[in-house]
Short mmCIF file of C-alpha atoms in Angstrom, two decimals:
data_model
loop_
_atom_site.label_atom_id
_atom_site.label_comp_id
_atom_site.label_asym_id
_atom_site.label_seq_id
_atom_site.Cartn_x
_atom_site.Cartn_y
_atom_site.Cartn_z
CA UNK A 1 -24.63 -2.30 48.14
CA UNK A 2 -23.14 -0.02 46.08
CA UNK A 3 -22.29 3.90 46.88
CA UNK A 4 -24.93 6.35 45.35
CA UNK A 5 -23.19 8.03 42.16
CA UNK A 6 -25.17 10.54 39.27
CA UNK A 7 -26.70 9.69 37.13
CA UNK A 8 -25.10 11.43 34.62
CA UNK A 9 -21.45 9.95 34.71
CA UNK A 10 -22.29 7.15 32.68
CA UNK A 11 -24.23 9.86 30.17
CA UNK A 12 -21.06 11.53 29.45
CA UNK A 13 -18.38 8.71 29.55
CA UNK A 14 -21.14 6.76 27.06
CA UNK A 15 -21.46 10.48 25.28
CA UNK A 16 -18.51 11.69 25.26
CA UNK A 17 -16.88 8.62 24.04
CA UNK A 18 -18.78 8.14 21.60
CA UNK A 19 -17.87 11.36 20.17
CA UNK A 20 -13.91 10.63 20.80
CA UNK A 21 -13.86 7.47 18.90
CA UNK A 22 -15.73 8.72 15.79
CA UNK A 23 -12.26 9.68 14.22
CA UNK A 24 -11.26 5.70 14.42
CA UNK A 25 -13.30 5.42 10.13
CA UNK A 26 -13.29 9.18 9.68
CA UNK A 27 -11.21 8.37 5.93
CA UNK A 28 -11.95 5.39 5.74
CA UNK A 29 -16.03 7.53 4.98
CA UNK A 30 -13.87 9.75 2.85
CA UNK A 31 -11.72 7.12 1.07
CA UNK A 32 -13.58 7.23 -2.67
CA UNK A 33 -11.99 11.21 -2.55
CA UNK A 34 -8.77 10.43 -1.49
CA UNK A 35 -8.41 7.81 -3.71
CA UNK A 36 -7.98 9.24 -6.79
CA UNK A 37 -4.57 11.05 -4.96
CA UNK A 38 -2.73 8.28 -4.49
CA UNK A 39 -3.73 6.86 -7.96
CA UNK A 40 -4.54 4.05 -6.22
CA UNK A 41 -7.92 1.57 -5.69
CA UNK A 42 -7.87 0.16 -2.67
CA UNK A 43 -6.83 2.21 0.75
CA UNK A 44 -9.03 0.78 3.13
CA UNK A 45 -7.58 -1.58 4.65
CA UNK A 46 -4.24 0.51 5.04
CA UNK A 47 -5.92 3.22 6.82
CA UNK A 48 -8.04 0.58 8.95
CA UNK A 49 -4.81 -1.78 9.16
CA UNK A 50 -2.57 2.19 10.49
CA UNK A 51 -5.50 2.58 13.29
CA UNK A 52 -4.85 -0.59 14.06
CA UNK A 53 -1.41 -0.53 14.45
CA UNK A 54 -0.91 2.81 16.53
CA UNK A 55 -3.70 1.43 19.22
CA UNK A 56 -2.01 -1.74 20.15
CA UNK A 57 1.44 0.01 20.54
CA UNK A 58 -0.79 2.56 22.65
CA UNK A 59 -2.33 0.22 24.71
CA UNK A 60 1.10 -1.77 25.43
CA UNK A 61 2.73 1.37 26.07
CA UNK A 62 0.37 2.93 27.88
CA UNK A 63 0.35 -0.35 29.82
CA UNK A 64 3.70 -0.04 31.02
CA UNK A 65 4.47 2.60 31.28
CA UNK A 66 1.26 3.38 34.01
CA UNK A 67 -0.54 6.00 32.92
CA UNK A 68 -4.24 5.35 33.43
CA UNK A 69 -2.50 5.37 37.06
CA UNK A 70 -0.02 7.70 37.70
CA UNK A 71 -3.13 10.82 36.40
CA UNK A 72 -6.17 11.39 36.22
CA UNK A 73 -7.90 9.03 34.42
CA UNK A 74 -10.23 11.64 32.90
CA UNK A 75 -7.85 14.24 32.26
CA UNK A 76 -5.55 12.02 30.28
CA UNK A 77 -8.38 10.88 28.59
CA UNK A 78 -8.82 14.76 27.55
CA UNK A 79 -4.93 14.70 27.00
CA UNK A 80 -5.43 11.38 24.08
CA UNK A 81 -8.35 13.26 22.80
CA UNK A 82 -7.09 16.17 21.60
CA UNK A 83 -4.11 14.57 20.04
CA UNK A 84 -5.72 11.64 18.34
CA UNK A 85 -8.27 15.51 16.76
CA UNK A 86 -4.74 16.60 16.03
CA UNK A 87 -3.61 14.52 14.86
CA UNK A 88 -7.07 13.28 12.53
CA UNK A 89 -7.11 16.96 11.08
CA UNK A 90 -3.89 17.07 10.21
CA UNK A 91 -5.18 15.04 6.99
CA UNK A 92 -6.43 17.81 4.90
CA UNK A 93 -2.89 19.38 4.68
CA UNK A 94 -1.55 16.18 3.85
CA UNK A 95 -3.69 14.14 1.82
CA UNK A 96 -2.06 13.77 -1.42
CA UNK A 97 1.19 12.07 -0.03
CA UNK A 98 -0.13 8.26 1.98
CA UNK A 99 3.43 8.10 3.67
CA UNK A 100 1.82 10.75 5.32
CA UNK A 101 -1.88 9.80 5.75
CA UNK A 102 -1.14 6.70 7.79
CA UNK A 103 1.46 7.52 9.86
CA UNK A 104 -1.33 9.42 11.48
CA UNK A 105 -4.07 7.31 11.91
CA UNK A 106 -1.01 5.15 13.65
CA UNK A 107 -0.62 8.15 15.70
CA UNK A 108 -5.27 8.23 15.24
CA UNK A 109 -4.91 4.19 16.88
CA UNK A 110 -2.02 5.26 19.40
CA UNK A 111 -3.70 8.39 21.20
CA UNK A 112 -7.05 6.17 21.78
CA UNK A 113 -5.77 3.48 23.09
CA UNK A 114 -6.07 6.78 26.18
CA UNK A 115 -9.46 7.03 25.69
CA UNK A 116 -11.40 3.25 24.80
CA UNK A 117 -9.86 1.20 27.97
CA UNK A 118 -9.77 4.41 29.46
CA UNK A 119 -13.29 5.17 29.04
CA UNK A 120 -13.67 1.50 30.83
CA UNK A 121 -11.62 2.32 33.50
CA UNK A 122 -14.01 5.70 34.20
CA UNK A 123 -16.37 3.64 33.97
CA UNK A 124 -15.39 1.15 35.97
CA UNK A 125 -14.10 3.50 38.89
CA UNK A 126 -18.04 3.94 39.02
CA UNK A 127 -20.09 0.97 38.73
CA UNK A 128 -18.82 -3.26 40.89
CA UNK A 129 -22.12 -5.11 39.98
CA UNK A 130 -23.52 -4.42 36.54
CA UNK A 131 -20.50 -3.84 34.98
CA UNK A 132 -21.86 -5.98 31.80
CA UNK A 133 -25.41 -4.04 31.06
CA UNK A 134 -22.81 -0.49 32.30
CA UNK A 135 -19.73 -2.44 29.06
CA UNK A 136 -23.03 -2.17 26.93
CA UNK A 137 -23.30 1.14 26.46
CA UNK A 138 -19.77 1.83 26.73
CA UNK A 139 -18.72 -0.14 23.64
CA UNK A 140 -21.69 0.72 22.39
CA UNK A 141 -20.80 4.07 21.94
CA UNK A 142 -17.43 2.86 20.40
CA UNK A 143 -19.59 1.21 17.64
CA UNK A 144 -21.32 4.15 16.97
CA UNK A 145 -18.57 6.82 17.13
CA UNK A 146 -17.00 4.62 14.17
CA UNK A 147 -20.39 4.86 12.07
CA UNK A 148 -20.48 7.79 12.55
CA UNK A 149 -17.91 9.38 9.29
CA UNK A 150 -20.80 7.73 7.50
CA UNK A 151 -23.40 9.61 8.76
CA UNK A 152 -21.65 12.97 9.00
CA UNK A 153 -20.77 12.21 4.35
CA UNK A 154 -24.74 10.80 4.03
CA UNK A 155 -26.37 14.28 5.42
CA UNK A 156 -22.72 16.38 4.42
CA UNK A 157 -22.55 14.96 0.34
CA UNK A 158 -22.23 17.90 -1.23
CA UNK A 159 -19.57 19.29 2.10
CA UNK A 160 -15.94 18.80 0.89
CA UNK A 161 -14.40 15.57 1.93
CA UNK A 162 -12.32 17.80 4.04
CA UNK A 163 -15.44 18.77 6.12
CA UNK A 164 -16.01 15.49 7.49
CA UNK A 165 -12.19 15.41 9.22
CA UNK A 166 -13.47 18.43 10.54
CA UNK A 167 -16.09 17.78 11.81
CA UNK A 168 -15.15 14.78 13.69
CA UNK A 169 -11.67 16.27 14.80
CA UNK A 170 -14.40 19.13 17.26
CA UNK A 171 -16.31 16.17 18.14
CA UNK A 172 -13.21 14.45 19.56
CA UNK A 173 -12.36 17.34 21.24
CA UNK A 174 -15.84 18.27 22.22
CA UNK A 175 -15.27 15.16 23.44
CA UNK A 176 -12.53 15.19 25.94
CA UNK A 177 -14.00 17.98 27.24
CA UNK A 178 -17.17 16.38 28.32
CA UNK A 179 -15.68 13.81 29.81
CA UNK A 180 -12.90 15.71 32.02
CA UNK A 181 -15.71 16.43 34.39
CA UNK A 182 -16.83 12.94 35.36
CA UNK A 183 -14.58 12.68 38.54
CA UNK A 184 -12.68 9.71 39.46
CA UNK A 185 -15.18 6.88 41.39
CA UNK A 186 -15.51 5.31 44.66
CA UNK A 187 -13.59 1.74 43.45
CA UNK A 188 -11.06 2.98 41.47
CA UNK A 189 -8.20 0.09 41.86
CA UNK A 190 -4.77 1.46 41.34
CA UNK A 191 -2.55 -0.32 39.81
CA UNK A 192 1.01 -1.08 38.63
CA UNK A 193 2.52 -1.73 35.97
CA UNK A 194 1.42 -4.95 33.10
CA UNK A 195 3.02 -8.47 34.20
CA UNK A 196 2.36 -10.66 31.39
CA UNK A 197 4.24 -12.98 32.57
CA UNK A 198 1.05 -14.24 34.62
CA UNK A 199 -1.24 -14.21 31.94
CA UNK A 200 -0.18 -18.09 31.84
CA UNK A 201 -1.82 -18.44 34.09
CA UNK A 202 -5.37 -16.31 33.55
CA UNK A 203 -5.21 -19.09 30.18
CA UNK A 204 -5.04 -22.60 32.67
CA UNK A 205 -8.49 -21.26 33.99
CA UNK A 206 -11.13 -22.32 31.03
CA UNK A 207 -13.87 -20.58 31.38
CA UNK A 208 -11.16 -17.59 30.43
CA UNK A 209 -9.36 -19.45 27.68
CA UNK A 210 -13.01 -19.78 26.32
CA UNK A 211 -14.37 -16.39 26.57
CA UNK A 212 -10.61 -15.13 25.93
CA UNK A 213 -10.84 -17.41 21.99
CA UNK A 214 -13.85 -16.40 21.56
CA UNK A 215 -13.35 -12.90 21.94
CA UNK A 216 -10.33 -13.41 19.66
CA UNK A 217 -12.92 -14.58 17.39
CA UNK A 218 -15.31 -11.96 17.03
CA UNK A 219 -12.13 -9.84 16.35
CA UNK A 220 -11.17 -11.93 13.19
CA UNK A 221 -15.01 -10.89 11.86
CA UNK A 222 -15.30 -7.23 13.34
CA UNK A 223 -14.03 -4.15 12.13
CA UNK A 224 -12.59 -5.99 9.05
CA UNK A 225 -16.39 -5.97 8.85
CA UNK A 226 -17.24 -2.75 9.72
CA UNK A 227 -13.97 -1.21 6.89
CA UNK A 228 -15.00 -3.40 3.90
CA UNK A 229 -19.14 -3.00 4.25
CA UNK A 230 -19.07 -0.18 2.54
CA UNK A 231 -16.81 -1.70 -0.29
CA UNK A 232 -19.35 -4.22 -0.85
CA UNK A 233 -22.46 -2.35 -0.47
CA UNK A 234 -20.41 0.01 -3.42
CA UNK A 235 -19.60 -3.22 -5.05
CA UNK A 236 -22.69 -3.97 -5.75
CA UNK A 237 -24.39 -1.14 -6.97
CA UNK A 238 -24.74 2.03 -4.22
CA UNK A 239 -23.13 4.93 -4.10
CA UNK A 240 -24.08 8.63 -3.22
CA UNK A 241 -25.42 9.86 -0.04
CA UNK A 242 -27.60 6.62 0.03
CA UNK A 243 -24.39 3.98 0.33
CA UNK A 244 -22.92 6.94 3.51
CA UNK A 245 -27.06 6.08 4.98
CA UNK A 246 -26.56 2.62 4.96
CA UNK A 247 -22.98 2.58 5.80
CA UNK A 248 -23.49 4.11 8.76
CA UNK A 249 -27.22 2.30 9.31
CA UNK A 250 -25.34 -1.72 9.14
CA UNK A 251 -22.83 -0.27 11.36
CA UNK A 252 -24.62 1.75 14.31
CA UNK A 253 -26.53 -0.66 14.55
CA UNK A 254 -24.61 -2.88 16.57
CA UNK A 255 -24.32 -0.06 19.58
CA UNK A 256 -28.25 -1.98 19.89
CA UNK A 257 -26.84 -5.51 19.60
CA UNK A 258 -24.97 -4.58 23.14
CA UNK A 259 -26.46 -2.19 24.99
CA UNK A 260 -29.23 -4.69 24.54
CA UNK A 261 -27.20 -7.67 25.28
CA UNK A 262 -26.38 -5.85 28.05
CA UNK A 263 -29.91 -5.99 29.72
CA UNK A 264 -30.37 -10.02 28.28
CA UNK A 265 -26.69 -11.28 30.13
CA UNK A 266 -28.53 -10.33 33.49
CA UNK A 267 -31.40 -12.66 32.49
CA UNK A 268 -29.83 -15.67 30.92
CA UNK A 269 -25.62 -15.09 31.31
CA UNK A 270 -22.76 -13.10 29.59
CA UNK A 271 -21.61 -16.43 27.86
CA UNK A 272 -24.63 -17.37 26.95
CA UNK A 273 -25.85 -13.78 24.98
CA UNK A 274 -21.76 -13.62 23.27
CA UNK A 275 -21.63 -17.38 22.10
CA UNK A 276 -25.82 -16.01 20.29
CA UNK A 277 -24.32 -13.51 18.62
CA UNK A 278 -20.75 -14.29 17.39
CA UNK A 279 -23.23 -17.83 16.03
CA UNK A 280 -25.85 -15.76 13.90
CA UNK A 281 -22.21 -13.28 12.53
CA UNK A 282 -20.40 -16.26 11.78
CA UNK A 283 -23.81 -17.60 9.64
CA UNK A 284 -24.18 -13.51 8.10
CA UNK A 285 -20.98 -14.27 6.71
CA UNK A 286 -21.09 -17.62 5.19
CA UNK A 287 -24.80 -16.95 3.58
CA UNK A 288 -23.31 -13.92 2.17
CA UNK A 289 -22.18 -14.35 -1.49
CA UNK A 290 -25.59 -15.85 -1.73
CA UNK A 291 -27.56 -12.19 -0.67
CA UNK A 292 -25.40 -10.42 -2.66
CA UNK A 293 -27.74 -11.60 -4.90
CA UNK A 294 -30.51 -10.26 -3.63
CA UNK A 295 -32.95 -7.25 -3.53
CA UNK A 296 -32.28 -4.03 -2.02
CA UNK A 297 -35.03 -4.76 0.75
CA UNK A 298 -33.80 -8.66 1.69
CA UNK A 299 -29.55 -7.08 1.87
CA UNK A 300 -30.61 -3.85 3.30
CA UNK A 301 -32.12 -6.66 5.96
CA UNK A 302 -29.44 -9.07 6.14
CA UNK A 303 -26.78 -6.69 6.57
CA UNK A 304 -28.91 -4.79 9.39
CA UNK A 305 -29.02 -8.33 11.57
CA UNK A 306 -25.57 -8.74 10.86
CA UNK A 307 -24.33 -4.99 12.19
CA UNK A 308 -26.29 -5.47 15.33
CA UNK A 309 -24.75 -9.67 15.85
CA UNK A 310 -21.09 -8.70 14.55
CA UNK A 311 -20.43 -6.68 17.91
CA UNK A 312 -22.69 -6.67 20.26
CA UNK A 313 -20.63 -9.80 21.65
CA UNK A 314 -18.16 -8.17 22.54
CA UNK A 315 -18.39 -6.12 26.09
CA UNK A 316 -19.98 -8.88 26.76
CA UNK A 317 -16.88 -11.54 25.81
CA UNK A 318 -14.50 -8.46 27.99
CA UNK A 319 -16.73 -9.21 31.35
CA UNK A 320 -16.23 -12.51 31.40
CA UNK A 321 -12.11 -12.11 30.92
CA UNK A 322 -12.55 -10.30 33.18
CA UNK A 323 -14.58 -12.43 35.60
CA UNK A 324 -12.67 -15.23 35.49
CA UNK A 325 -9.46 -14.11 35.13
CA UNK A 326 -7.05 -14.69 38.30
CA UNK A 327 -7.76 -11.23 40.43
CA UNK A 328 -3.93 -11.17 40.99
CA UNK A 329 -3.32 -10.65 37.15
CA UNK A 330 -6.39 -9.96 35.37
CA UNK A 331 -4.75 -6.09 34.50
CA UNK A 332 -2.62 -7.63 32.59
CA UNK A 333 -4.12 -10.19 30.99
CA UNK A 334 -7.09 -7.91 29.96
CA UNK A 335 -4.34 -5.55 28.08
CA UNK A 336 -2.61 -8.44 26.51
CA UNK A 337 -5.70 -9.64 25.63
CA UNK A 338 -5.86 -6.20 24.31
CA UNK A 339 -3.32 -6.53 22.29
CA UNK A 340 -3.21 -9.49 20.85
CA UNK A 341 -7.14 -8.48 19.47
CA UNK A 342 -6.60 -6.04 17.34
CA UNK A 343 -3.70 -7.73 15.73
CA UNK A 344 -6.00 -10.10 15.08
CA UNK A 345 -7.37 -7.23 13.15
CA UNK A 346 -4.28 -6.90 11.21
CA UNK A 347 -4.06 -9.80 9.75
CA UNK A 348 -8.50 -9.37 8.81
CA UNK A 349 -8.17 -6.51 7.23
CA UNK A 350 -4.88 -7.49 5.91
CA UNK A 351 -6.34 -10.42 4.36
CA UNK A 352 -9.08 -8.66 2.88
CA UNK A 353 -7.22 -5.90 1.50
CA UNK A 354 -5.32 -8.43 -0.81
CA UNK A 355 -8.33 -10.59 -1.33
CA UNK A 356 -11.03 -8.06 -3.01
CA UNK A 357 -8.47 -7.48 -6.07
CA UNK A 358 -9.04 -11.47 -6.67
CA UNK A 359 -12.30 -12.43 -5.34
CA UNK A 360 -15.50 -11.48 -7.19
CA UNK A 361 -17.33 -8.88 -5.28
CA UNK A 362 -19.81 -11.31 -3.62
CA UNK A 363 -17.12 -13.54 -1.91
CA UNK A 364 -15.08 -10.71 -0.17
CA UNK A 365 -16.67 -11.32 3.58
CA UNK A 366 -17.31 -15.41 3.53
CA UNK A 367 -13.35 -15.46 4.88
CA UNK A 368 -14.71 -13.82 7.98
CA UNK A 369 -16.42 -16.86 8.45
CA UNK A 370 -13.30 -18.52 10.03
CA UNK A 371 -13.35 -15.95 13.37
CA UNK A 372 -16.82 -16.99 14.44
CA UNK A 373 -15.88 -21.18 14.43
CA UNK A 374 -12.76 -20.65 15.64
CA UNK A 375 -14.39 -19.13 18.70
CA UNK A 376 -17.47 -20.80 18.80
CA UNK A 377 -15.00 -24.03 18.58
CA UNK A 378 -12.92 -22.64 21.61
CA UNK A 379 -15.59 -20.88 23.99
CA UNK A 380 -18.78 -23.20 23.30
CA UNK A 381 -18.06 -24.09 27.75
CA UNK A 382 -19.72 -20.24 28.89
CA UNK A 383 -23.22 -21.69 27.11
CA UNK A 384 -23.59 -24.04 30.33
CA UNK A 385 -21.55 -22.19 32.84
CA UNK A 386 -22.43 -18.41 32.27
CA UNK A 387 -25.66 -17.92 34.39
CA UNK A 388 -24.73 -15.27 36.28
CA UNK A 389 -25.29 -12.18 37.22
CA UNK A 390 -24.19 -8.96 34.03
#
C-alpha cells in the first residue's frame, strides 16, 4: 500500500512543469516577427532543432554526471528553470542574429533537460502504483506548456513580439519556484551513472523493444507536427489571432489525450491505449493532404483529433518502457531511449524544414506517417500483452 502523500504534490509538479515548458516553443510563436529580421522565409525547423539538440545534450550530461542524484531534485529543477528563463529572455537582446538566437535556443533545451525528466523523477518518488496516470498528467503539462506561447500570442495580439518571450520567461521562473516547494518523495531511489552497455540487455526483452520502437515512431511525428502545424494552417489561409488560437488548441488538446489515456490505461492496459492513439494519429498523417482541401470547421475538427492522439501515447510508451526494462539497467535504458527519441525528432524536423520549400503545402505533413507506421509494426506485440494496470 502506498504511503500517504499530500494532495498538492502532483498538482504542484504538473503546474510547475507546465509553466517552465512554455519555453520550448516560445520563439516558434513569434517566428513571423523574427523572419524579416533574419531575411529568411523559414526557420521553424531550425529553432526547434536547436532546442532538441540542447535537450539531447542535456539529458546525457545530467545522466552521466548524476546531477539529479547529487543535488536535491526540486532545487535542481528551480536552477534549470531559472537558467532556461534567462536564456529565453536574452533572445530579445540578440534577435537580429540568427546564429545567436539558435545558440540561446540550444541553451534553453540544455536546461530543460533539468526540468522535464527531473519533474518525472520527482513524481516517481511519490508514486509507486498509478505511475501511468501520474505520467499522463506530467506529459500533459509538457503539451500544454508547449502550446501556451501560441495562447499568449492570441491573447496579446497587440503586444510586441517581445511580450511573448517576457511572459514565458516569467512563467518559467514562477514554475521553478512552485516545484522547489515539493520535498523528496518516500520512493526516491538514488542511482549511479549511466551504463549504456547494459541497454543492449534491455533490448533483448521483446516487450521493452516493442515499447521502445513505438516510442521512436511517436517521436518522429510529434515535434515536427507541433512545429509545422502552424505553418500548415498559415498556408491554408489563417493569420493573426485566429491562427494563434487554432495552433494553441490543436497542440494543447494533446494534454487531454495524455491525461485521459492514463485513466483508460488502468482499464484496458497501457499498450492498447498507446497503440490505439498511435494508429489514429498515423491515419491523420495519411489523410492530411485531402483534409487540407476541407472547409475550416472540418479542417479544425480533423486537426483537433490529430492533436489529441499525437501526444496521448507518449506517457504510456514511457510507462511500458520503464515496466519492461531490466531493473538493473532501467535508468540507463530510459536515458538512452529518451536521447534516441529526441535525436529522431531532429531528423524529422530537418526533413520538413527542407520539404516546405519544395512540396505543395497540402503534402507537407504526409511524411510524418512514417513514424506511426514503424511504431505500429514493431509495437503490435504490446496489444496482446498489456492488460496490466497502469
